[in-house]
Coordinates of C-alpha atoms and ligand atoms in Angstrom, one line a residue:
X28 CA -67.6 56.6 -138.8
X29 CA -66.6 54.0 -136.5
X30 CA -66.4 50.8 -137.6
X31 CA -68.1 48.1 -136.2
X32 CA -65.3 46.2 -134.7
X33 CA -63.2 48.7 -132.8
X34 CA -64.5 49.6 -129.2
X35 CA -63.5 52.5 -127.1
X36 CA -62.3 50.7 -124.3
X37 CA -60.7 48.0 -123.0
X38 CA -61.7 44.7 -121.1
X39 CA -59.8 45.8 -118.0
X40 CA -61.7 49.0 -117.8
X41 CA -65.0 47.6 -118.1
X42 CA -63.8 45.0 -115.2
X43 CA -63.1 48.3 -113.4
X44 CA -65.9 50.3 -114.2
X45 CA -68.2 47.2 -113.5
X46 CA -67.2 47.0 -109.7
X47 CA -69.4 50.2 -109.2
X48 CA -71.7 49.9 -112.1
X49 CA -72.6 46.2 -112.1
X50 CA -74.1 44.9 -115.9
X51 CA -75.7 45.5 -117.7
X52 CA -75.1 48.6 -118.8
X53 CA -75.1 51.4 -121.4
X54 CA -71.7 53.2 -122.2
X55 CA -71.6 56.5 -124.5
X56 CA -68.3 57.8 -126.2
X57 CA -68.6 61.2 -126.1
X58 CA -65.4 61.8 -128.2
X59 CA -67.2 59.4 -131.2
X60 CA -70.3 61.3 -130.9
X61 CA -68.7 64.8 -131.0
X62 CA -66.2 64.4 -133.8
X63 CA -69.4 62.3 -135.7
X64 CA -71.9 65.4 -136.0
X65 CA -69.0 67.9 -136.2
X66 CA -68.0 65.8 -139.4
X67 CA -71.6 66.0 -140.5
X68 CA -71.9 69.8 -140.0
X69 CA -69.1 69.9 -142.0
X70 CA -70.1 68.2 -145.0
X71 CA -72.9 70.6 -144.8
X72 CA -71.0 74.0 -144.0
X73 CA -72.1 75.0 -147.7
X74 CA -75.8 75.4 -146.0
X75 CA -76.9 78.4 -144.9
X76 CA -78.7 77.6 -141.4
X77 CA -78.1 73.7 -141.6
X78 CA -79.0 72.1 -138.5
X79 CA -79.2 68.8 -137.5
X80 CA -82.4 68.4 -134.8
X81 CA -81.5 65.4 -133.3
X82 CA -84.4 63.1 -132.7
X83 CA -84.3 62.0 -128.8
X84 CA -86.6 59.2 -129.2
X85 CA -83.2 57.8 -131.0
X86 CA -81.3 59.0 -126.8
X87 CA -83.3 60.6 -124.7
X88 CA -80.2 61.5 -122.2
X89 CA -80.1 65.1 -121.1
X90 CA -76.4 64.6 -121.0
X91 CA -76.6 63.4 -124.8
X92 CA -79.0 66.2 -126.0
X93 CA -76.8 68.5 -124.5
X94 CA -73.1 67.6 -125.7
X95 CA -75.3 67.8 -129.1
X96 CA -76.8 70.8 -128.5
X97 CA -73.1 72.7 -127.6
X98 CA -72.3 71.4 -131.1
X99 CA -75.2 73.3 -132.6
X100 CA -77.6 70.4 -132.7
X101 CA -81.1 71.0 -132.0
X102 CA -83.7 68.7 -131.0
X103 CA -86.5 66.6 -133.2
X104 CA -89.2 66.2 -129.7
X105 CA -92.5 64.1 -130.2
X106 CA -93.4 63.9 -126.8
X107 CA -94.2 66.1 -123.7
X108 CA -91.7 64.8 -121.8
X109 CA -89.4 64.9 -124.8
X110 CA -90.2 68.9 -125.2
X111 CA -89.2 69.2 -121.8
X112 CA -86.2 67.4 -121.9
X113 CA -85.3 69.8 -124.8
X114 CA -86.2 72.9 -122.6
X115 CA -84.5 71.2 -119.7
X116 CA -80.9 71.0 -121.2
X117 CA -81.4 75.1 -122.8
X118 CA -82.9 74.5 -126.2
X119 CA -84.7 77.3 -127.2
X120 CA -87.9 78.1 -129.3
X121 CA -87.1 77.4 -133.4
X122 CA -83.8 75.0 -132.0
X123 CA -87.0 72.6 -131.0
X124 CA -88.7 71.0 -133.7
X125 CA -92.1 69.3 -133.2
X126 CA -92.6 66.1 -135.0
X127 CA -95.6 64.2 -133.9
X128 CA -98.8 62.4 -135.3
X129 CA -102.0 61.6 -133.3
X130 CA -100.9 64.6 -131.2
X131 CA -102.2 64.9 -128.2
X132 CA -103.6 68.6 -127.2
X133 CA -100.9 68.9 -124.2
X134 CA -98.4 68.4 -126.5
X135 CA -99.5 71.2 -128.8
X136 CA -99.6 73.2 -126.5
X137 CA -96.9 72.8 -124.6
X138 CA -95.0 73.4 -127.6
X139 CA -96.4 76.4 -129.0
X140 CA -95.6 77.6 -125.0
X141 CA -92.0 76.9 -125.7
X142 CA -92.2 78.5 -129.2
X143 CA -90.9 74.9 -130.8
X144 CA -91.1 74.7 -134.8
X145 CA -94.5 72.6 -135.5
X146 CA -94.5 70.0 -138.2
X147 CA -98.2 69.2 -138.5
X148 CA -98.9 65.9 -139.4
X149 CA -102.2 66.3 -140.9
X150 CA -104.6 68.9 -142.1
X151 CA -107.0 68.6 -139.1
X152 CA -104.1 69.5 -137.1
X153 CA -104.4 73.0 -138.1
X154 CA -108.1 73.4 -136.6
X155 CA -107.3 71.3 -133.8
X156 CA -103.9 72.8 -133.0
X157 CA -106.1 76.5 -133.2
X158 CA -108.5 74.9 -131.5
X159 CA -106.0 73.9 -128.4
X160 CA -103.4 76.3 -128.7
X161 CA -103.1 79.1 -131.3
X162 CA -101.6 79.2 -135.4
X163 CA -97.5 80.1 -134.5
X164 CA -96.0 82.4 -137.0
X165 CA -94.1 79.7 -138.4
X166 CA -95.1 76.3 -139.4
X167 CA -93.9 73.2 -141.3
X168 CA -96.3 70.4 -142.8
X169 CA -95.0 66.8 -142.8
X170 CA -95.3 65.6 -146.6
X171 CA -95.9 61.9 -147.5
X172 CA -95.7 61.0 -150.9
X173 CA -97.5 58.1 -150.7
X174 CA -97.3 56.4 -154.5
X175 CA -95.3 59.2 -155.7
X176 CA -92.3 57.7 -154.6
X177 CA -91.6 53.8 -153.7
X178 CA -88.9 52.7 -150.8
X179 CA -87.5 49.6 -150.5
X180 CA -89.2 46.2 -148.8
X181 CA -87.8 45.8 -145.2
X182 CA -88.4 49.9 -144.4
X183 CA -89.1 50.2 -140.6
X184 CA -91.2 53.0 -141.8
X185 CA -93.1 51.1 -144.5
X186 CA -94.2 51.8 -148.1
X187 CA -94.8 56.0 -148.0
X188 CA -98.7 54.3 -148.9
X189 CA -99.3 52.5 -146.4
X190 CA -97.5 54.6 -143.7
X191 CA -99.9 56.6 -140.9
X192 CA -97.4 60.0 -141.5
X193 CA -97.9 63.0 -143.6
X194 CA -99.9 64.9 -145.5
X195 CA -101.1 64.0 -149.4
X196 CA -99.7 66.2 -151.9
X197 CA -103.3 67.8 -152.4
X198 CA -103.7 67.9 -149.2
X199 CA -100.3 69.7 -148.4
X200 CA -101.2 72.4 -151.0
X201 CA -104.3 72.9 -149.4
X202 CA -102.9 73.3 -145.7
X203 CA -100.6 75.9 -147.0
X204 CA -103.1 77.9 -148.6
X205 CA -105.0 77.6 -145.3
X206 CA -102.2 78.9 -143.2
X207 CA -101.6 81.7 -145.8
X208 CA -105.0 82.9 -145.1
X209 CA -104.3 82.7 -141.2
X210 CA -101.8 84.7 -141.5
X211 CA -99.0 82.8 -141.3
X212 CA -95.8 84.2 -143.0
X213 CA -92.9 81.6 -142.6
X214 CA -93.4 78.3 -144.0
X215 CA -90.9 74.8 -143.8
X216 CA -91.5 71.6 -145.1
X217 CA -90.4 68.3 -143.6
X218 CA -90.7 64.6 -144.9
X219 CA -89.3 61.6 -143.7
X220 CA -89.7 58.4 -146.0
X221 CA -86.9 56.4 -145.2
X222 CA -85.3 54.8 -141.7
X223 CA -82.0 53.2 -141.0
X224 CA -81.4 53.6 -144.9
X225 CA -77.8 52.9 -146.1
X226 CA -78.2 53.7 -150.0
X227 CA -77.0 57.2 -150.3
X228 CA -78.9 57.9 -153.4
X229 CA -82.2 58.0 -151.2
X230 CA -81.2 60.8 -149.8
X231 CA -80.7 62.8 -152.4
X232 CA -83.9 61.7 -154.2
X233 CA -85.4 62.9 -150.9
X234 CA -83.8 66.9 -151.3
X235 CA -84.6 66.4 -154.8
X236 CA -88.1 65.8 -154.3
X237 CA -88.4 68.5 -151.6
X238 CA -86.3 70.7 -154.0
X239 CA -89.4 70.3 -156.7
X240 CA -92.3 70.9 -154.3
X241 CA -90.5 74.2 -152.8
X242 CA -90.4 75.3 -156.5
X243 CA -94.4 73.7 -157.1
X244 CA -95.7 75.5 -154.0
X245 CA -93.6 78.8 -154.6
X246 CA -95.1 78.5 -158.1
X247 CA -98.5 78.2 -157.2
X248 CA -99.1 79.7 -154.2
X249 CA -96.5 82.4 -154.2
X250 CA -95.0 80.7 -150.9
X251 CA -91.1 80.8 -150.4
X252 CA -90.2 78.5 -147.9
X253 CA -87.7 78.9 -145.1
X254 CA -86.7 75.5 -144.8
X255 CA -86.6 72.2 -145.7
X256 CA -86.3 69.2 -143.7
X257 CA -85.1 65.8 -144.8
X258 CA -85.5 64.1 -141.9
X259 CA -83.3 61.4 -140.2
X260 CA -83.0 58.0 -141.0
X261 CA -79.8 57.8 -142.0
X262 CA -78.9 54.1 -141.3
X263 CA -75.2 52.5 -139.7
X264 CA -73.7 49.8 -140.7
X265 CA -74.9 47.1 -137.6
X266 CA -73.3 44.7 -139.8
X267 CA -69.4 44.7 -140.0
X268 CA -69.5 44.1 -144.3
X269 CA -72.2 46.8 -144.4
X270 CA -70.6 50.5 -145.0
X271 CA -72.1 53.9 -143.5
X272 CA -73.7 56.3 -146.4
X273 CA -71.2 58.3 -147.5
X274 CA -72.1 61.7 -146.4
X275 CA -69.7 63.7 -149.3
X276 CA -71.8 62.2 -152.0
X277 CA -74.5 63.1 -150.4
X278 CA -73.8 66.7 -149.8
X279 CA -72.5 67.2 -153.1
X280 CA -75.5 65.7 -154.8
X281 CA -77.5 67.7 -152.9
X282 CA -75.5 70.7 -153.2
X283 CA -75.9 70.5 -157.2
X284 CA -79.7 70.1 -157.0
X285 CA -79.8 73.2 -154.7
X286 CA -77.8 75.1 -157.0
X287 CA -79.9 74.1 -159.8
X288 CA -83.5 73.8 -158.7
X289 CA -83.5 77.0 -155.7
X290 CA -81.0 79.4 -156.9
X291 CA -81.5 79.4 -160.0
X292 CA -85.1 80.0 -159.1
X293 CA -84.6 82.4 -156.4
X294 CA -85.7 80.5 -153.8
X295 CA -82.1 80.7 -151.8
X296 CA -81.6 81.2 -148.9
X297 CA -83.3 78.0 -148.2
X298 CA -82.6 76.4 -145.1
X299 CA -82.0 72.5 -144.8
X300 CA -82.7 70.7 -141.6
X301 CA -82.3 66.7 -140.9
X302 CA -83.3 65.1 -137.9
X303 CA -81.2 62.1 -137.0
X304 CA -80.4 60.0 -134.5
X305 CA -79.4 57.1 -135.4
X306 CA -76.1 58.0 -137.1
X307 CA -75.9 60.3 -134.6
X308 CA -75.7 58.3 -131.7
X309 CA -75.7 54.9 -132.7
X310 CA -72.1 53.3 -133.2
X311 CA -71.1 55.5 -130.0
X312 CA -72.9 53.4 -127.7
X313 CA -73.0 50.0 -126.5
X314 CA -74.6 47.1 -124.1
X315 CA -72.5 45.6 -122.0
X316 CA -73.6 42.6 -120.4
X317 CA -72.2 39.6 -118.6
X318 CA -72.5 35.8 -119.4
X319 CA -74.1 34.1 -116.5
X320 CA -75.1 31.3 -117.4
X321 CA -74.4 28.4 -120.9
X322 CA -77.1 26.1 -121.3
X323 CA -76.8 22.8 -123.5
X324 CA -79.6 21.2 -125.2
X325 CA -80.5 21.0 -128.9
X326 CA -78.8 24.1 -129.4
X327 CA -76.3 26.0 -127.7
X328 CA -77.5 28.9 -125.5
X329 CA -75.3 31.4 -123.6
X330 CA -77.4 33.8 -121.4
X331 CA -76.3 37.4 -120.3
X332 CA -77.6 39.3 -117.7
X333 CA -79.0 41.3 -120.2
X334 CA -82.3 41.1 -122.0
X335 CA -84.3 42.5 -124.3
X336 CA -85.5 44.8 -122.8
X337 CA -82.7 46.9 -123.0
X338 CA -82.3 46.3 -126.4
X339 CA -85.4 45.3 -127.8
X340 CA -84.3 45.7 -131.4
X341 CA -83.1 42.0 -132.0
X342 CA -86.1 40.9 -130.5
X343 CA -88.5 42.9 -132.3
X344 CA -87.6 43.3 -136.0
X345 CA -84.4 40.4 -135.6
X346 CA -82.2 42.9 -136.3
X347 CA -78.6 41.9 -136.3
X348 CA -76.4 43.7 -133.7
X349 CA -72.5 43.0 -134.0
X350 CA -71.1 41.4 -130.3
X351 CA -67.8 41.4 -128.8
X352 CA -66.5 39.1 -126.5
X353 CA -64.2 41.3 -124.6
X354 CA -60.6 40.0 -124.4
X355 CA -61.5 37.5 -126.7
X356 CA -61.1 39.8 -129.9
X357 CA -58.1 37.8 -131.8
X358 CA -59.4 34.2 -131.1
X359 CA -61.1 32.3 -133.8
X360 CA -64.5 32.6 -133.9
X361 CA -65.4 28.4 -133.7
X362 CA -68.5 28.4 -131.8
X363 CA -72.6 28.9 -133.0
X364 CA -74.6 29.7 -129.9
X365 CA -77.9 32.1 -129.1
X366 CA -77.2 34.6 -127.1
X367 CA -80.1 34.9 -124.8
X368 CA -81.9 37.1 -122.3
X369 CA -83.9 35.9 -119.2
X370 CA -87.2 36.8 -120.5
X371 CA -89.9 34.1 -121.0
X372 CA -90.4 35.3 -124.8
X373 CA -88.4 33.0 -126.9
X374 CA -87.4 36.6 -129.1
X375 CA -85.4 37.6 -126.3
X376 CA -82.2 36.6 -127.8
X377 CA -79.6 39.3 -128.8
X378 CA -78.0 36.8 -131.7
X379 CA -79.6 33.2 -133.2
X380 CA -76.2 31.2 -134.7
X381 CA -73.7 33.6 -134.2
X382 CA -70.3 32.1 -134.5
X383 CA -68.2 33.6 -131.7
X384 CA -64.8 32.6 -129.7
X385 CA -65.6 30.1 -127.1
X386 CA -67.4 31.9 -124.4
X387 CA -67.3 30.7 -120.7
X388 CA -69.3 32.0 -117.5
X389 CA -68.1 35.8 -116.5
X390 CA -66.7 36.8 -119.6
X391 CA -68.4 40.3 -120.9
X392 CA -70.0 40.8 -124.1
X393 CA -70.0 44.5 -125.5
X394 CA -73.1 44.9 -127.8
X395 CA -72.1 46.9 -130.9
X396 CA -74.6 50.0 -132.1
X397 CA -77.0 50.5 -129.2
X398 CA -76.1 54.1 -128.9
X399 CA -79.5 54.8 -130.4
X400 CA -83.2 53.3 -129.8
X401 CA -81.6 51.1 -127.5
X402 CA -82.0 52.2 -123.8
X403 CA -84.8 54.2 -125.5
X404 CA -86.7 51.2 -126.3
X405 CA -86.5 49.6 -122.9
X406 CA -89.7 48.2 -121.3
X407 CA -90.4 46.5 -117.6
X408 CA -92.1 43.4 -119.1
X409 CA -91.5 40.6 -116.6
X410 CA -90.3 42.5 -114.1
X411 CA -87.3 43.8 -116.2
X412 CA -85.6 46.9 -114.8
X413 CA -84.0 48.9 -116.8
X414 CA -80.3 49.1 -117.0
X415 CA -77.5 52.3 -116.1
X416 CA -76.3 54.9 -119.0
X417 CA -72.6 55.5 -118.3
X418 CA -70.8 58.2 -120.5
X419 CA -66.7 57.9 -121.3
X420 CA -66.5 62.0 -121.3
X421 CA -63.5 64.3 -123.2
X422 CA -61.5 63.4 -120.4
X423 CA -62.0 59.2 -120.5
X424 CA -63.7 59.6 -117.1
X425 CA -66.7 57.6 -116.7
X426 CA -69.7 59.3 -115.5
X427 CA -72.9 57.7 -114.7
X428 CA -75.6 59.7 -116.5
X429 CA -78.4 57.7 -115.6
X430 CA -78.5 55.4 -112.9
X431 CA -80.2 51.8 -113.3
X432 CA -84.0 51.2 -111.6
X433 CA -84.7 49.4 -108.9
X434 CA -87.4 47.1 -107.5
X435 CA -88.5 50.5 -106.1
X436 CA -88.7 52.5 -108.9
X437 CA -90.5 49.3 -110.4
X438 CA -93.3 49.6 -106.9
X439 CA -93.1 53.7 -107.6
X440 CA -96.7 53.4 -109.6
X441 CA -98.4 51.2 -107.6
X442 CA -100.8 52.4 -104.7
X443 CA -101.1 48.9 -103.1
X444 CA -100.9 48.0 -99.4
X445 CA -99.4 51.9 -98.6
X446 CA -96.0 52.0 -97.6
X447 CA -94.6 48.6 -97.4
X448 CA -92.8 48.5 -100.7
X449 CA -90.4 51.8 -99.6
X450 CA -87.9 49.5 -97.6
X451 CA -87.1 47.9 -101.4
X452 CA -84.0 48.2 -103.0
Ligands
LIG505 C1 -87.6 58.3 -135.7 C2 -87.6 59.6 -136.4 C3 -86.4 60.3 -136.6 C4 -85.1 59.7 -136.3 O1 -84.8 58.6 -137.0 P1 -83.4 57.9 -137.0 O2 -83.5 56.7 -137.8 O3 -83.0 57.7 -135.6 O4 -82.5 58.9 -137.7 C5 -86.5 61.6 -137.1 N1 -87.7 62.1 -137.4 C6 -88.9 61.5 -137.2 C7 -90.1 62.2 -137.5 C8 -88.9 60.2 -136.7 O5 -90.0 59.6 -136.5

């Protein structure tokens, strides 16, 4: 996986490319991205059916979605609009999986139109979803294990306890005997109990503990599931001593439990499904901004003409993103400074004491790992707009795949005074 400190392009072409697409911006390697889930299909080749459903909250680009789906990704949609961006770029009935909670009845139905794989999140889903829509021939239950298995302080997702997701372990028993009285016929189960996790071993522990119910629920309810889902959360190493989960290990961890707890049990074929997109997208993309202004008082501030909203992750759980000041790479890094935004939220700062090469007024910073739930994440607060998605395509041409708002599309919702906000720019 890439590493934190080597960028796909160069100072010079950013100064070109910024001439039309003024900062900040979004950029995408689409050579990173491809040769990053074709190396993950490939530590999973000994999978019958794996599939990766890539979760677009992580990039909802229909230019992203598709270079993943002509790899053989799917999509993970918890949305309406996400559904549809998965139908928009081709993705067809069981490649769309349906993750939600709190589910709206749109959504439910919308996705039962488009024949998506359902993951109900809890057993009043499955009235409510026959209620709204109708019981689909297939469905999956979200599992939370709640005490039964313990993650680490610091999870985005929390304790598996305390977090909103899932169904209990009694519960999930229950749903299926439910469904098995509907009618239903093909059966998946999905958990998700970890997010931007670096410790290999959790995944496994995760198959493992999937493995066990598959046998549990085969055992006592004579159900043999199709699939399995993992979920995503696979993290990326934002910081450069921190290394990516080695996916071999995984795999063949994985692969022993499978041979162990589902064939020798009968229960192969058994599908297994993840749904990343962090490590999918993430080290692939990055914010490019500008330094307009340096401000000296008791600390040392350099502000960008990015802010947090379009990268809100800094600001909102101080997570650490690596920055590079472009052209700058070799000089010593001898200087502290906040990086700042222009919002009036003192969290809007991208770094607090980051050492860095002297920066001066003009020079570009590239923002490492905001390839995923960073655009996503973006937000208008105090009149933000948000910022331009280029993509560096097979070919290294740059191709704007989302152009950046304007103070029109910020006036778009409003029905104030008629017309005389259509002459903005
Ligand atoms: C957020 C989320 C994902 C993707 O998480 P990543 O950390 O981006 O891999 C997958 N599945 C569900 C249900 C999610 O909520």
């Amino acid at each position: 996986m890439n590493k934190n400190n080597e960028l796909f392009f160069t100072k010079k072409e950013i100064e070109t490319i910024r001439e039309k697409y003024p900062t900040p911006f979004h950029i995408y390697d689409q050579k990173g991205i491809v040769q990053n889930v074709n190396s993950l299909y490939k530590n999973f080749s000994w999978v019958q059916g794996f599939k990766n459903y890539f979760a677009i909250k992580a990039c909802p680009n229909p230019y992203i979605i598709k270079i993943l789906k002509d790899q053989g990704c799917g999509a993970d949609c918890s949305s309406l609009p996400e559904l549809i961006l998965a139908e928009k770029v081709g993705l067809k009935g069981e490649e769309i999986m349906f993750t939600s909670n709190n589910t709206p009845k749109e959504e439910y139905k919308k996705a039962v139109e488009l024949g998506a794989i359902i993951n109900l999140d809890d057993i009043t889903h499955i009235k409510f979803l026959e209620d709204v829509a109708e019981i689909p021939s297939l469905i999956c239950f979200r599992y939370n294990p709640g005490p039964l298995r313990k993650t680490k302080e610091g999870n985005v997702i929390g304790n598996p306890e305390s977090a909103k997701y899932g169904l209990t372990k009694e519960q999930l028993f229950e749903a299926y005997e439910i469904m098995k009285d509907k009618g239903v016929k093909r059966f998946g189960l999905h958990t998700m109990v970890a997010s931007n996790e670096l410790d290999s071993n959790a995944f496994v522990e995760t198959a493992n503990m999937l493995f066990d119910l598959a046998l549990e629920i085969n055992k006592k309810l004579g159900i043999k599931l199709e699939f399995v889902n993992l979920g995503g959360g696979i993290g990326i190493p934002y910081k450069p001593e921190q290394n990516p989960v080695n996916l071999i290990i995984v795999s063949n961890e994985v692969k022993k439990l499978y041979e162990e707890k589902i064939q020798k049990n009968n229960l192969a074929p058994l599908k297994i499904f993840m749904e990343n997109g962090r490590m999918i997208t993430g080290p692939f993309g990055y914010l490019i901004t500008t330094v307009i202004h340096e401000k000296h008082i008791y600390k040392e501030y350099i502000g960008v003409d990015a802010s947090m909203a379009n990268l809100m992750r800094p600001g909102m759980y101080g997570a650490y993103h690596h920055i590079t000041v472009l052209g700058k790479e070799t000089a010593p890094n001898e200087n502290k400074y906040d990086i700042v935004g222009s919002l009036c939220e003192n969290n809007d700062k991208f770094a607090i004491d980051r050492v860095l090469p002297k920066i001066e007024i003009g020079d570009i910073l590239a923002i490492h790992n905001a390839g995923a739930h960073g655009y996503a994440m973006g937000f208008n607060y105090n009149g933000k707009l948000r910022s331009a998605e280029l993509l560096k395509d097979l070919d290294n041409n740059i191709k704007l795949i989302r152009r950046a708002e304007t103070t029109k599309d910020y006036f778009a919702t409003f029905n104030f005074e008629g017309s005389e906000y259509k002459n903005l720019v």
